[in-house]
Amino acid sequence: MRFPTSTLCALLLAAPFAHAQIAPAPAASAPEPPTDLAPTHVHADAPAKAADNQVDLQDIRRFSRVYDIVRQAYVEPVGNHALMKDAITGMLAGLDPHSEYLDKEGLAQLDEDTTGQYSGLGIEVLQQDGGLVIVTPIDDTPASRAGVRPGDSIVKIDGMLVDPQNVDGMFKKLRGKPGSKITLTILHKGSDNPVDMHLTRENIAITSVKVRQLEPGYDYIRITQFQSDTAADLERKLSAMVGKDGTPKGAVLDLRNNPGGLLTAAVSVSDDFLDSGTIVTTRGRLADSNMSFGAHPGDLLKGAPLVVLVNHGTASAAEIVSGALKDNHRALLIGQRTFGKGVVQTVLPLDAEHAVKLTTARYYTPNGTSIQAEGIKPDIPLADLSVRKVDAAPELVSSEADLPNHLANENAKAAGNIDADGSAAEGTLATNDYALAQALNVLKGMALGRGAAVPAAK
């Protein structure tokens, strides 16, 4: 499914972070801001009262008085431009964690977030309780290679304590020129001992889709975030694999630690695995915010069983895909409850270099469920576990073939290895990625059940 550029650029799903250390979206082609917006102080899900539709002159006088006091009495001089910018920023920040004022620099960062190219560390960061918490490190970036994990907290940046009063400044420190070095003092989740991590910034060109075989007949699809080219990349890579190896018996779609991205990309990816049904609906106060997206014929996997891996880092656009595939009974979800970011943002330009990114709608899964602050519960819960191989002495006798003078199997293949039953490979996968190993086992069961299905009598 493809969308007009203006729609693609204007509709974003709020990612679970204040500023992303990832790759942001062109906003220049966003629609003109509506002229009939209701007053901003009216809460979206509360009926507007007549009194609330009038601007209180006392509020204006109070604002003007505070403005003058700060300008005249603050310990250091503050310019009018800076004060007005901070006032606008504060007004939007008071609405929710995802609405914000964008200047030229903010628009450039937004463009990076949706195109997948920027210079930095490769981390998604959330402002929480005055600190910086890692939502997820992005695959194959300096942060992921250094061992940064979801839920970690950034305590210091280059030896300087994170300042809750200057979060924007802290975010800016994370980015920099390629090759420049930075030291993050990280507190791992569940630990009391901060550790220093020495990282080197890189040009991050995020490939949002990776496709490979887990084993013959079973494919693995990893989507790290939803960018403008994600659906086209998925279609190209998966079609090439199907053309080479044939339609798989089943596939695992890995959306763990996927922070989201573009709504339109999530709709297109969902459509790639569905032949029919609703994908997502959005509802807001403005007529343009009320939309419904449906699937079209053309399942890339031709109905082969699908398992979706999710966890607490699966957010926004990734939750749209998870909800669409779950509610349409197209896939089985395995893992942990998702993040619960169920709001849509629209970029409303003010002029060529300034815009407002405003939460304008909630989205709902095909069953009409809002996942805002609730998340999506998996069909099969799976704790975040790891396994290791138990050291044990080798078995001298593990089968009849180890006994002296045993009778040979008359159908045995010459030089065959009866121990090559796949268990060693399964054990390696389990120790590397326990959740993926479990997903593959479930997928095999689904494939067997599908193969054993008996056609209904006519």
Coordinates of C-alpha atoms in Angstrom, one line a residue, residues 35-36 81 125 127 134 139 144 169 175 198-199 234 257 269 312 392 415 441 449 454 457:
T35 CA -8.2 27.3 11.1
D36 CA -11.1 25.9 13.1
H81 CA 12.7 35.6 21.9
V125 CA 15.8 7.7 24.9
Q127 CA 12.7 11.3 29.7
I134 CA 17.0 3.8 27.4
D139 CA 20.6 -3.0 16.1
S144 CA 24.0 -2.0 20.9
G169 CA 20.7 20.1 26.3
R175 CA 24.6 13.5 19.0
H198 CA 33.2 4.8 26.0
L199 CA 31.4 5.2 22.7
L234 CA 10.1 -5.6 3.2
N257 CA 12.3 -3.1 20.9
V269 CA 3.5 -3.6 6.5
H312 CA 7.9 -3.9 26.5
A392 CA 27.9 -32.4 31.6
A415 CA 28.1 -42.5 6.5
N441 CA 9.0 -24.2 18.1
G449 CA -1.4 -28.3 12.3
V454 CA -8.7 -31.7 6.6
A457 CA -16.8 -31.7 3.2

